[in-house]
JSON list of C-alpha atoms in Angstrom, two decimals:
[
{"chain": "B", "resi": 30, "resn": "MET", "atom": "CA", "xyz": [74.86, 166.52, 179.67]},
{"chain": "B", "resi": 31, "resn": "ILE", "atom": "CA", "xyz": [78.11, 167.87, 178.33]},
{"chain": "B", "resi": 32, "resn": "ARG", "atom": "CA", "xyz": [78.13, 168.03, 174.60]},
{"chain": "B", "resi": 33, "resn": "LEU", "atom": "CA", "xyz": [81.24, 170.05, 173.87]},
{"chain": "B", "resi": 34, "resn": "ILE", "atom": "CA", "xyz": [84.92, 170.21, 175.17]},
{"chain": "B", "resi": 35, "resn": "THR", "atom": "CA", "xyz": [87.14, 172.95, 174.01]},
{"chain": "B", "resi": 36, "resn": "PHE", "atom": "CA", "xyz": [90.89, 172.98, 174.50]},
{"chain": "B", "resi": 37, "resn": "ASP", "atom": "CA", "xyz": [93.63, 175.76, 174.79]},
{"chain": "B", "resi": 38, "resn": "LEU", "atom": "CA", "xyz": [96.55, 174.77, 172.44]},
{"chain": "B", "resi": 39, "resn": "ASP", "atom": "CA", "xyz": [99.90, 176.20, 173.55]},
{"chain": "B", "resi": 40, "resn": "GLU", "atom": "CA", "xyz": [101.05, 174.43, 176.94]},
{"chain": "B", "resi": 41, "resn": "THR", "atom": "CA", "xyz": [98.16, 172.39, 176.85]},
{"chain": "B", "resi": 42, "resn": "LEU", "atom": "CA", "xyz": [97.74, 169.93, 173.60]},
{"chain": "B", "resi": 43, "resn": "TRP", "atom": "CA", "xyz": [101.49, 170.97, 172.67]},
{"chain": "B", "resi": 44, "resn": "GLY", "atom": "CA", "xyz": [104.55, 172.68, 174.00]},
{"chain": "B", "resi": 45, "resn": "GLY", "atom": "CA", "xyz": [104.63, 176.53, 173.39]},
{"chain": "B", "resi": 46, "resn": "THR", "atom": "CA", "xyz": [107.62, 178.38, 174.73]},
{"chain": "B", "resi": 47, "resn": "GLU", "atom": "CA", "xyz": [110.51, 176.31, 173.67]},
{"chain": "B", "resi": 48, "resn": "VAL", "atom": "CA", "xyz": [109.01, 176.17, 170.04]},
{"chain": "B", "resi": 49, "resn": "VAL", "atom": "CA", "xyz": [108.54, 179.76, 169.85]},
{"chain": "B", "resi": 50, "resn": "LEU", "atom": "CA", "xyz": [112.05, 180.57, 171.28]},
{"chain": "B", "resi": 51, "resn": "ARG", "atom": "CA", "xyz": [113.54, 178.18, 168.48]},
{"chain": "B", "resi": 52, "resn": "ALA", "atom": "CA", "xyz": [111.26, 179.69, 165.80]},
{"chain": "B", "resi": 53, "resn": "GLU", "atom": "CA", "xyz": [112.42, 183.20, 166.74]},
{"chain": "B", "resi": 54, "resn": "ASN", "atom": "CA", "xyz": [116.27, 182.24, 166.75]},
{"chain": "B", "resi": 55, "resn": "GLU", "atom": "CA", "xyz": [115.83, 180.83, 163.28]},
{"chain": "B", "resi": 56, "resn": "MET", "atom": "CA", "xyz": [114.19, 184.02, 162.12]},
{"chain": "B", "resi": 57, "resn": "ILE", "atom": "CA", "xyz": [116.83, 186.13, 163.58]},
{"chain": "B", "resi": 58, "resn": "ASN", "atom": "CA", "xyz": [119.53, 184.21, 161.78]},
{"chain": "B", "resi": 59, "resn": "TRP", "atom": "CA", "xyz": [117.80, 184.12, 158.51]},
{"chain": "B", "resi": 60, "resn": "VAL", "atom": "CA", "xyz": [117.47, 187.84, 158.60]},
{"chain": "B", "resi": 61, "resn": "SER", "atom": "CA", "xyz": [120.81, 188.34, 160.16]},
{"chain": "B", "resi": 62, "resn": "ASP", "atom": "CA", "xyz": [122.45, 186.40, 156.88]},
{"chain": "B", "resi": 63, "resn": "LYS", "atom": "CA", "xyz": [120.89, 189.48, 154.90]},
{"chain": "B", "resi": 64, "resn": "VAL", "atom": "CA", "xyz": [121.57, 192.25, 157.42]},
{"chain": "B", "resi": 65, "resn": "PRO", "atom": "CA", "xyz": [124.35, 191.33, 159.45]},
{"chain": "B", "resi": 66, "resn": "ASN", "atom": "CA", "xyz": [123.67, 193.87, 162.45]},
{"chain": "B", "resi": 67, "resn": "PHE", "atom": "CA", "xyz": [120.16, 192.85, 162.78]},
{"chain": "B", "resi": 68, "resn": "SER", "atom": "CA", "xyz": [120.78, 190.12, 165.42]},
{"chain": "B", "resi": 69, "resn": "GLU", "atom": "CA", "xyz": [122.61, 192.50, 167.99]},
{"chain": "B", "resi": 70, "resn": "GLN", "atom": "CA", "xyz": [119.90, 195.11, 167.27]},
{"chain": "B", "resi": 71, "resn": "TYR", "atom": "CA", "xyz": [116.94, 192.59, 167.76]},
{"chain": "B", "resi": 72, "resn": "ARG", "atom": "CA", "xyz": [118.35, 191.35, 171.04]},
{"chain": "B", "resi": 73, "resn": "ILE", "atom": "CA", "xyz": [118.89, 194.93, 172.35]},
{"chain": "B", "resi": 74, "resn": "HIS", "atom": "CA", "xyz": [115.63, 196.64, 171.48]},
{"chain": "B", "resi": 75, "resn": "ALA", "atom": "CA", "xyz": [113.01, 194.30, 170.53]},
{"chain": "B", "resi": 76, "resn": "ALA", "atom": "CA", "xyz": [111.27, 194.19, 173.71]},
{"chain": "B", "resi": 77, "resn": "ASP", "atom": "CA", "xyz": [111.15, 197.92, 173.90]},
{"chain": "B", "resi": 78, "resn": "ILE", "atom": "CA", "xyz": [109.93, 198.37, 170.39]},
{"chain": "B", "resi": 79, "resn": "ARG", "atom": "CA", "xyz": [107.29, 195.65, 170.97]},
{"chain": "B", "resi": 80, "resn": "ALA", "atom": "CA", "xyz": [106.01, 197.59, 174.12]},
{"chain": "B", "resi": 81, "resn": "GLU", "atom": "CA", "xyz": [106.15, 200.94, 172.13]},
{"chain": "B", "resi": 82, "resn": "THR", "atom": "CA", "xyz": [104.31, 199.27, 169.21]},
{"chain": "B", "resi": 83, "resn": "LEU", "atom": "CA", "xyz": [101.48, 197.95, 171.46]},
{"chain": "B", "resi": 84, "resn": "VAL", "atom": "CA", "xyz": [101.15, 201.58, 172.92]},
{"chain": "B", "resi": 85, "resn": "LYS", "atom": "CA", "xyz": [101.03, 203.34, 169.41]},
{"chain": "B", "resi": 86, "resn": "ARG", "atom": "CA", "xyz": [98.89, 200.58, 168.00]},
{"chain": "B", "resi": 87, "resn": "PRO", "atom": "CA", "xyz": [96.76, 198.96, 170.76]},
{"chain": "B", "resi": 88, "resn": "ARG", "atom": "CA", "xyz": [94.30, 197.63, 168.00]},
{"chain": "B", "resi": 89, "resn": "ILE", "atom": "CA", "xyz": [96.71, 194.75, 167.06]},
{"chain": "B", "resi": 90, "resn": "HIS", "atom": "CA", "xyz": [97.33, 193.54, 170.64]},
{"chain": "B", "resi": 91, "resn": "TYR", "atom": "CA", "xyz": [95.49, 190.34, 169.63]},
{"chain": "B", "resi": 92, "resn": "ASP", "atom": "CA", "xyz": [97.55, 189.56, 166.65]},
{"chain": "B", "resi": 93, "resn": "PHE", "atom": "CA", "xyz": [101.08, 188.30, 167.39]},
{"chain": "B", "resi": 94, "resn": "ASN", "atom": "CA", "xyz": [101.88, 188.22, 163.76]},
{"chain": "B", "resi": 95, "resn": "LYS", "atom": "CA", "xyz": [101.45, 191.87, 163.17]},
{"chain": "B", "resi": 96, "resn": "ILE", "atom": "CA", "xyz": [103.25, 192.72, 166.30]},
{"chain": "B", "resi": 97, "resn": "ARG", "atom": "CA", "xyz": [106.05, 190.52, 165.26]},
{"chain": "B", "resi": 98, "resn": "VAL", "atom": "CA", "xyz": [106.19, 192.05, 161.80]},
{"chain": "B", "resi": 99, "resn": "ALA", "atom": "CA", "xyz": [106.20, 195.37, 163.19]},
{"chain": "B", "resi": 100, "resn": "VAL", "atom": "CA", "xyz": [109.06, 194.97, 165.56]},
{"chain": "B", "resi": 101, "resn": "VAL", "atom": "CA", "xyz": [111.35, 193.47, 162.75]},
{"chain": "B", "resi": 102, "resn": "GLU", "atom": "CA", "xyz": [110.54, 195.99, 160.33]},
{"chain": "B", "resi": 103, "resn": "HIS", "atom": "CA", "xyz": [111.37, 198.81, 162.85]},
{"chain": "B", "resi": 104, "resn": "ILE", "atom": "CA", "xyz": [114.48, 197.15, 163.90]},
{"chain": "B", "resi": 105, "resn": "LEU", "atom": "CA", "xyz": [115.39, 196.82, 160.23]},
{"chain": "B", "resi": 106, "resn": "GLN", "atom": "CA", "xyz": [115.03, 200.48, 159.60]},
{"chain": "B", "resi": 107, "resn": "LYS", "atom": "CA", "xyz": [117.24, 201.16, 162.57]},
{"chain": "B", "resi": 108, "resn": "CYS", "atom": "CA", "xyz": [119.85, 198.93, 160.76]},
{"chain": "B", "resi": 109, "resn": "GLY", "atom": "CA", "xyz": [119.60, 201.37, 157.94]},
{"chain": "B", "resi": 110, "resn": "LEU", "atom": "CA", "xyz": [117.12, 199.86, 155.56]},
{"chain": "B", "resi": 111, "resn": "GLN", "atom": "CA", "xyz": [114.57, 201.86, 153.52]},
{"chain": "B", "resi": 112, "resn": "PRO", "atom": "CA", "xyz": [111.01, 201.38, 154.66]},
{"chain": "B", "resi": 113, "resn": "GLY", "atom": "CA", "xyz": [109.86, 199.46, 151.52]},
{"chain": "B", "resi": 114, "resn": "GLU", "atom": "CA", "xyz": [112.85, 197.03, 151.85]},
{"chain": "B", "resi": 115, "resn": "ALA", "atom": "CA", "xyz": [112.36, 196.61, 155.47]},
{"chain": "B", "resi": 116, "resn": "SER", "atom": "CA", "xyz": [108.69, 195.75, 155.03]},
{"chain": "B", "resi": 117, "resn": "GLU", "atom": "CA", "xyz": [109.68, 193.27, 152.14]},
{"chain": "B", "resi": 118, "resn": "ILE", "atom": "CA", "xyz": [112.21, 191.45, 154.70]},
{"chain": "B", "resi": 119, "resn": "ALA", "atom": "CA", "xyz": [109.78, 191.71, 157.47]},
{"chain": "B", "resi": 120, "resn": "SER", "atom": "CA", "xyz": [107.07, 189.97, 155.74]},
{"chain": "B", "resi": 121, "resn": "ALA", "atom": "CA", "xyz": [109.60, 187.04, 154.63]},
{"chain": "B", "resi": 122, "resn": "ALA", "atom": "CA", "xyz": [110.94, 186.61, 158.06]},
{"chain": "B", "resi": 123, "resn": "LEU", "atom": "CA", "xyz": [107.47, 185.72, 159.55]},
{"chain": "B", "resi": 124, "resn": "CYS", "atom": "CA", "xyz": [107.19, 183.05, 157.02]},
{"chain": "B", "resi": 125, "resn": "ILE", "atom": "CA", "xyz": [110.44, 181.69, 158.33]},
{"chain": "B", "resi": 126, "resn": "PHE", "atom": "CA", "xyz": [109.40, 182.18, 161.77]},
{"chain": "B", "resi": 127, "resn": "HIS", "atom": "CA", "xyz": [105.77, 180.19, 160.96]},
{"chain": "B", "resi": 128, "resn": "GLY", "atom": "CA", "xyz": [107.76, 177.32, 159.25]},
{"chain": "B", "resi": 129, "resn": "PHE", "atom": "CA", "xyz": [109.50, 176.44, 162.48]},
{"chain": "B", "resi": 130, "resn": "ARG", "atom": "CA", "xyz": [106.68, 177.62, 164.84]},
{"chain": "B", "resi": 131, "resn": "ASN", "atom": "CA", "xyz": [104.75, 174.81, 163.24]},
{"chain": "B", "resi": 132, "resn": "GLU", "atom": "CA", "xyz": [107.03, 172.11, 163.84]},
{"chain": "B", "resi": 133, "resn": "LEU", "atom": "CA", "xyz": [104.87, 171.37, 167.07]},
{"chain": "B", "resi": 134, "resn": "GLN", "atom": "CA", "xyz": [106.01, 169.08, 170.13]},
{"chain": "B", "resi": 135, "resn": "LEU", "atom": "CA", "xyz": [102.75, 167.42, 170.67]},
{"chain": "B", "resi": 136, "resn": "ASN", "atom": "CA", "xyz": [101.78, 166.33, 174.26]},
{"chain": "B", "resi": 137, "resn": "GLN", "atom": "CA", "xyz": [102.44, 162.60, 174.30]},
{"chain": "B", "resi": 138, "resn": "ASP", "atom": "CA", "xyz": [98.67, 162.00, 175.25]},
{"chain": "B", "resi": 139, "resn": "ALA", "atom": "CA", "xyz": [97.02, 164.51, 172.94]},
{"chain": "B", "resi": 140, "resn": "VAL", "atom": "CA", "xyz": [96.11, 162.07, 170.10]},
{"chain": "B", "resi": 141, "resn": "ALA", "atom": "CA", "xyz": [94.98, 159.32, 172.55]},
{"chain": "B", "resi": 142, "resn": "ILE", "atom": "CA", "xyz": [92.50, 161.44, 174.71]},
{"chain": "B", "resi": 143, "resn": "LEU", "atom": "CA", "xyz": [91.17, 163.67, 171.48]},
{"chain": "B", "resi": 144, "resn": "ARG", "atom": "CA", "xyz": [90.52, 160.23, 169.81]},
{"chain": "B", "resi": 145, "resn": "GLU", "atom": "CA", "xyz": [88.70, 158.92, 172.80]},
{"chain": "B", "resi": 146, "resn": "LEU", "atom": "CA", "xyz": [86.64, 162.18, 173.60]},
{"chain": "B", "resi": 147, "resn": "GLN", "atom": "CA", "xyz": [85.72, 162.75, 169.78]},
{"chain": "B", "resi": 148, "resn": "GLU", "atom": "CA", "xyz": [83.81, 159.52, 170.13]},
{"chain": "B", "resi": 149, "resn": "HIS", "atom": "CA", "xyz": [81.38, 161.16, 172.79]},
{"chain": "B", "resi": 150, "resn": "TYR", "atom": "CA", "xyz": [81.57, 164.88, 172.28]},
{"chain": "B", "resi": 151, "resn": "LEU", "atom": "CA", "xyz": [82.17, 167.91, 170.03]},
{"chain": "B", "resi": 152, "resn": "LEU", "atom": "CA", "xyz": [85.81, 169.16, 170.24]},
{"chain": "B", "resi": 153, "resn": "ALA", "atom": "CA", "xyz": [87.00, 172.69, 169.41]},
{"chain": "B", "resi": 154, "resn": "SER", "atom": "CA", "xyz": [90.15, 174.82, 170.07]},
{"chain": "B", "resi": 155, "resn": "ILE", "atom": "CA", "xyz": [90.77, 178.23, 171.47]},
{"chain": "B", "resi": 156, "resn": "SER", "atom": "CA", "xyz": [94.06, 179.78, 171.06]},
{"chain": "B", "resi": 157, "resn": "ASN", "atom": "CA", "xyz": [95.69, 183.21, 171.31]},
{"chain": "B", "resi": 158, "resn": "GLY", "atom": "CA", "xyz": [98.71, 181.86, 169.54]},
{"chain": "B", "resi": 159, "resn": "THR", "atom": "CA", "xyz": [99.78, 181.65, 165.98]},
{"chain": "B", "resi": 160, "resn": "SER", "atom": "CA", "xyz": [100.41, 177.95, 165.53]},
{"chain": "B", "resi": 161, "resn": "GLU", "atom": "CA", "xyz": [97.97, 176.31, 163.22]},
{"chain": "B", "resi": 162, "resn": "VAL", "atom": "CA", "xyz": [95.73, 173.21, 163.92]},
{"chain": "B", "resi": 163, "resn": "HIS", "atom": "CA", "xyz": [95.18, 172.39, 160.37]},
{"chain": "B", "resi": 164, "resn": "ARG", "atom": "CA", "xyz": [99.09, 171.85, 159.95]},
{"chain": "B", "resi": 165, "resn": "SER", "atom": "CA", "xyz": [99.30, 169.54, 162.72]},
{"chain": "B", "resi": 166, "resn": "PRO", "atom": "CA", "xyz": [98.37, 165.59, 163.44]},
{"chain": "B", "resi": 167, "resn": "LEU", "atom": "CA", "xyz": [95.23, 167.03, 165.37]},
{"chain": "B", "resi": 168, "resn": "LYS", "atom": "CA", "xyz": [93.60, 168.69, 162.45]},
{"chain": "B", "resi": 169, "resn": "ASN", "atom": "CA", "xyz": [90.70, 166.17, 161.99]},
{"chain": "B", "resi": 170, "resn": "PHE", "atom": "CA", "xyz": [89.71, 166.22, 165.67]},
{"chain": "B", "resi": 171, "resn": "PHE", "atom": "CA", "xyz": [88.19, 169.73, 165.98]},
{"chain": "B", "resi": 172, "resn": "GLU", "atom": "CA", "xyz": [84.75, 170.76, 164.88]},
{"chain": "B", "resi": 173, "resn": "LEU", "atom": "CA", "xyz": [86.11, 174.43, 165.08]},
{"chain": "B", "resi": 174, "resn": "SER", "atom": "CA", "xyz": [89.30, 176.11, 165.80]},
{"chain": "B", "resi": 175, "resn": "VAL", "atom": "CA", "xyz": [89.18, 179.79, 166.84]},
{"chain": "B", "resi": 176, "resn": "TYR", "atom": "CA", "xyz": [92.32, 182.00, 166.63]},
{"chain": "B", "resi": 177, "resn": "ALA", "atom": "CA", "xyz": [92.69, 185.41, 168.37]},
{"chain": "B", "resi": 178, "resn": "ARG", "atom": "CA", "xyz": [94.31, 187.03, 165.12]},
{"chain": "B", "resi": 179, "resn": "ASN", "atom": "CA", "xyz": [91.00, 186.04, 163.32]},
{"chain": "B", "resi": 180, "resn": "MET", "atom": "CA", "xyz": [88.41, 187.27, 165.94]},
{"chain": "B", "resi": 181, "resn": "GLY", "atom": "CA", "xyz": [90.13, 190.76, 166.34]},
{"chain": "B", "resi": 182, "resn": "THR", "atom": "CA", "xyz": [90.35, 190.07, 170.13]},
{"chain": "B", "resi": 183, "resn": "ARG", "atom": "CA", "xyz": [92.03, 187.40, 172.42]},
{"chain": "B", "resi": 184, "resn": "LYS", "atom": "CA", "xyz": [91.21, 185.60, 175.66]},
{"chain": "B", "resi": 185, "resn": "PRO", "atom": "CA", "xyz": [90.42, 186.34, 178.16]},
{"chain": "B", "resi": 186, "resn": "ASP", "atom": "CA", "xyz": [87.62, 188.03, 176.21]},
{"chain": "B", "resi": 187, "resn": "PRO", "atom": "CA", "xyz": [84.46, 186.00, 176.50]},
{"chain": "B", "resi": 188, "resn": "ALA", "atom": "CA", "xyz": [83.78, 186.31, 172.91]},
{"chain": "B", "resi": 189, "resn": "MET", "atom": "CA", "xyz": [86.59, 183.73, 172.06]},
{"chain": "B", "resi": 190, "resn": "PHE", "atom": "CA", "xyz": [84.42, 181.09, 174.08]},
{"chain": "B", "resi": 191, "resn": "GLN", "atom": "CA", "xyz": [80.98, 182.50, 172.96]},
{"chain": "B", "resi": 192, "resn": "VAL", "atom": "CA", "xyz": [81.56, 182.10, 169.22]},
{"chain": "B", "resi": 193, "resn": "VAL", "atom": "CA", "xyz": [82.37, 178.29, 169.80]},
{"chain": "B", "resi": 194, "resn": "LEU", "atom": "CA", "xyz": [79.06, 177.89, 171.91]},
{"chain": "B", "resi": 195, "resn": "SER", "atom": "CA", "xyz": [77.08, 179.70, 169.07]},
{"chain": "B", "resi": 196, "resn": "HIS", "atom": "CA", "xyz": [78.65, 177.79, 166.50]},
{"chain": "B", "resi": 197, "resn": "THR", "atom": "CA", "xyz": [77.98, 174.42, 167.91]},
{"chain": "B", "resi": 198, "resn": "LYS", "atom": "CA", "xyz": [74.59, 175.44, 169.39]},
{"chain": "B", "resi": 199, "resn": "THR", "atom": "CA", "xyz": [75.58, 174.53, 172.60]},
{"chain": "B", "resi": 200, "resn": "LEU", "atom": "CA", "xyz": [74.50, 176.10, 176.11]},
{"chain": "B", "resi": 201, "resn": "PRO", "atom": "CA", "xyz": [77.55, 177.03, 178.48]},
{"chain": "B", "resi": 202, "resn": "GLN", "atom": "CA", "xyz": [76.41, 174.42, 181.14]},
{"chain": "B", "resi": 203, "resn": "GLN", "atom": "CA", "xyz": [76.79, 171.76, 178.29]},
{"chain": "B", "resi": 204, "resn": "ALA", "atom": "CA", "xyz": [80.58, 172.58, 177.71]},
{"chain": "B", "resi": 205, "resn": "ILE", "atom": "CA", "xyz": [84.02, 172.14, 179.34]},
{"chain": "B", "resi": 206, "resn": "HIS", "atom": "CA", "xyz": [87.05, 174.06, 178.72]},
{"chain": "B", "resi": 207, "resn": "VAL", "atom": "CA", "xyz": [90.48, 172.67, 179.29]},
{"chain": "B", "resi": 208, "resn": "GLY", "atom": "CA", "xyz": [93.55, 174.81, 179.51]},
{"chain": "B", "resi": 209, "resn": "ASP", "atom": "CA", "xyz": [96.52, 175.82, 181.62]},
{"chain": "B", "resi": 210, "resn": "HIS", "atom": "CA", "xyz": [96.08, 179.56, 182.42]},
{"chain": "B", "resi": 211, "resn": "PRO", "atom": "CA", "xyz": [94.22, 180.83, 185.34]},
{"chain": "B", "resi": 212, "resn": "ILE", "atom": "CA", "xyz": [92.89, 183.76, 183.76]},
{"chain": "B", "resi": 213, "resn": "GLU", "atom": "CA", "xyz": [92.86, 183.21, 180.13]},
{"chain": "B", "resi": 214, "resn": "ASP", "atom": "CA", "xyz": [91.43, 179.99, 180.00]},
{"chain": "B", "resi": 215, "resn": "LEU", "atom": "CA", "xyz": [89.66, 179.07, 183.48]},
{"chain": "B", "resi": 216, "resn": "GLU", "atom": "CA", "xyz": [88.34, 182.29, 184.71]},
{"chain": "B", "resi": 217, "resn": "VAL", "atom": "CA", "xyz": [86.92, 183.32, 181.63]},
{"chain": "B", "resi": 218, "resn": "ALA", "atom": "CA", "xyz": [85.60, 180.12, 180.73]},
{"chain": "B", "resi": 219, "resn": "LYS", "atom": "CA", "xyz": [83.74, 179.97, 184.30]},
{"chain": "B", "resi": 220, "resn": "ARG", "atom": "CA", "xyz": [82.46, 183.55, 183.78]},
{"chain": "B", "resi": 221, "resn": "VAL", "atom": "CA", "xyz": [80.86, 182.30, 180.53]},
{"chain": "B", "resi": 222, "resn": "GLY", "atom": "CA", "xyz": [79.14, 179.64, 182.53]},
{"chain": "B", "resi": 223, "resn": "MET", "atom": "CA", "xyz": [81.37, 176.59, 181.19]},
{"chain": "B", "resi": 224, "resn": "TYR", "atom": "CA", "xyz": [82.74, 173.80, 183.37]},
{"chain": "B", "resi": 225, "resn": "THR", "atom": "CA", "xyz": [86.54, 173.79, 183.59]},
{"chain": "B", "resi": 226, "resn": "ILE", "atom": "CA", "xyz": [89.53, 171.54, 183.93]},
{"chain": "B", "resi": 227, "resn": "GLN", "atom": "CA", "xyz": [93.00, 173.15, 184.58]},
{"chain": "B", "resi": 228, "resn": "TYR", "atom": "CA", "xyz": [95.82, 171.26, 182.96]},
{"chain": "B", "resi": 229, "resn": "PHE", "atom": "CA", "xyz": [98.39, 172.05, 186.02]},
{"chain": "B", "resi": 230, "resn": "THR", "atom": "CA", "xyz": [102.23, 172.19, 184.71]},
{"chain": "B", "resi": 231, "resn": "GLY", "atom": "CA", "xyz": [103.51, 174.06, 187.29]},
{"chain": "B", "resi": 232, "resn": "GLN", "atom": "CA", "xyz": [104.07, 177.33, 185.29]},
{"chain": "B", "resi": 233, "resn": "TYR", "atom": "CA", "xyz": [100.85, 178.94, 186.90]},
{"chain": "B", "resi": 234, "resn": "ALA", "atom": "CA", "xyz": [99.18, 178.65, 190.29]},
{"chain": "B", "resi": 235, "resn": "HIS", "atom": "CA", "xyz": [96.11, 176.43, 190.78]},
{"chain": "B", "resi": 236, "resn": "SER", "atom": "CA", "xyz": [92.94, 178.03, 189.83]},
{"chain": "B", "resi": 237, "resn": "PRO", "atom": "CA", "xyz": [89.97, 178.69, 192.17]},
{"chain": "B", "resi": 238, "resn": "HIS", "atom": "CA", "xyz": [87.64, 178.47, 189.11]},
{"chain": "B", "resi": 239, "resn": "ALA", "atom": "CA", "xyz": [88.65, 174.84, 188.08]},
{"chain": "B", "resi": 240, "resn": "ASP", "atom": "CA", "xyz": [86.20, 172.25, 188.56]},
{"chain": "B", "resi": 241, "resn": "LYS", "atom": "CA", "xyz": [88.91, 169.54, 188.08]},
{"chain": "B", "resi": 242, "resn": "VAL", "atom": "CA", "xyz": [92.68, 169.79, 188.16]},
{"chain": "B", "resi": 243, "resn": "VAL", "atom": "CA", "xyz": [94.85, 167.15, 186.28]},
{"chain": "B", "resi": 244, "resn": "ASP", "atom": "CA", "xyz": [98.69, 166.91, 186.49]},
{"chain": "B", "resi": 245, "resn": "GLN", "atom": "CA", "xyz": [98.83, 164.61, 183.17]},
{"chain": "B", "resi": 246, "resn": "LEU", "atom": "CA", "xyz": [96.82, 165.21, 180.13]},
{"chain": "B", "resi": 247, "resn": "ALA", "atom": "CA", "xyz": [95.82, 161.50, 179.91]},
{"chain": "B", "resi": 248, "resn": "ASP", "atom": "CA", "xyz": [93.88, 162.33, 183.04]},
{"chain": "B", "resi": 249, "resn": "VAL", "atom": "CA", "xyz": [91.50, 164.68, 181.32]},
{"chain": "B", "resi": 250, "resn": "VAL", "atom": "CA", "xyz": [89.28, 161.77, 180.04]},
{"chain": "B", "resi": 251, "resn": "LEU", "atom": "CA", "xyz": [88.38, 160.88, 183.73]},
{"chain": "B", "resi": 252, "resn": "ALA", "atom": "CA", "xyz": [87.95, 164.48, 184.60]},
{"chain": "B", "resi": 253, "resn": "VAL", "atom": "CA", "xyz": [85.41, 164.86, 181.79]},
{"chain": "B", "resi": 254, "resn": "GLN", "atom": "CA", "xyz": [83.50, 161.84, 182.67]},
{"chain": "B", "resi": 255, "resn": "ALA", "atom": "CA", "xyz": [83.43, 162.97, 186.50]},
{"chain": "B", "resi": 256, "resn": "ILE", "atom": "CA", "xyz": [82.00, 166.26, 185.27]},
{"chain": "B", "resi": 257, "resn": "ASN", "atom": "CA", "xyz": [79.54, 164.89, 183.00]},
{"chain": "B", "resi": 258, "resn": "GLU", "atom": "CA", "xyz": [78.21, 162.69, 185.61]},
{"chain": "B", "resi": 259, "resn": "SER", "atom": "CA", "xyz": [77.83, 165.38, 187.89]},
{"chain": "B", "resi": 260, "resn": "ALA", "atom": "CA", "xyz": [75.91, 167.67, 185.35]},
{"chain": "B", "resi": 261, "resn": "VAL", "atom": "CA", "xyz": [73.59, 164.82, 184.49]},
{"chain": "B", "resi": 262, "resn": "LYS", "atom": "CA", "xyz": [72.79, 164.29, 188.21]},
{"chain": "B", "resi": 263, "resn": "ASN", "atom": "CA", "xyz": [72.19, 168.25, 188.46]},
{"chain": "B", "resi": 264, "resn": "GLN", "atom": "CA", "xyz": [69.60, 167.96, 185.54]},
{"chain": "B", "resi": 265, "resn": "SER", "atom": "CA", "xyz": [67.73, 165.30, 186.93]}
]
């Protein structure tokens, strides 16, 4: 019998890409008010500096916050700022970014399905992103929210899922993971031993590791019910 359902956040319960792009643009504009040539330098060099940062500091690959600060700080120094001032502005820029990053665009069905599922199952979220559940309208639905930046690793590391199973005292075969990414959500959850539901948005291919596929988030409830019925039969 199913007792736990875990959810991906970005591009599943809420939009991710558009929100991140807006937050980044607002951050760039804020820094550019202080350092006029920052915007041009950022758009030219950010991607290369990010890649270079990950090569030099591979241990921060899981933490988008640290990566973002490192990139902004590096570009500010290219703009002529001293390291101390660059560090101070980069840290403040991250706060600006997060202010807009947490203006979340919830999937229109998110609250309804979580409210219904919460009546029967434990709920948890597992995310590589930096948006924060506790600052969203979904904050009261989850038993636990696991973030890559706090774990020191990121999906598809099975540890992201195993910590939730351990915390909730749930066996893998008693849990379902819902997400959109074929590898970071579905393949790893299946490898851990969980059931899986793919929320198919068209951004990624259908996953061979999905037990159920839904095109609308509202259909997750029926998919969970079907998996639960199958799990009960397998136990009998």
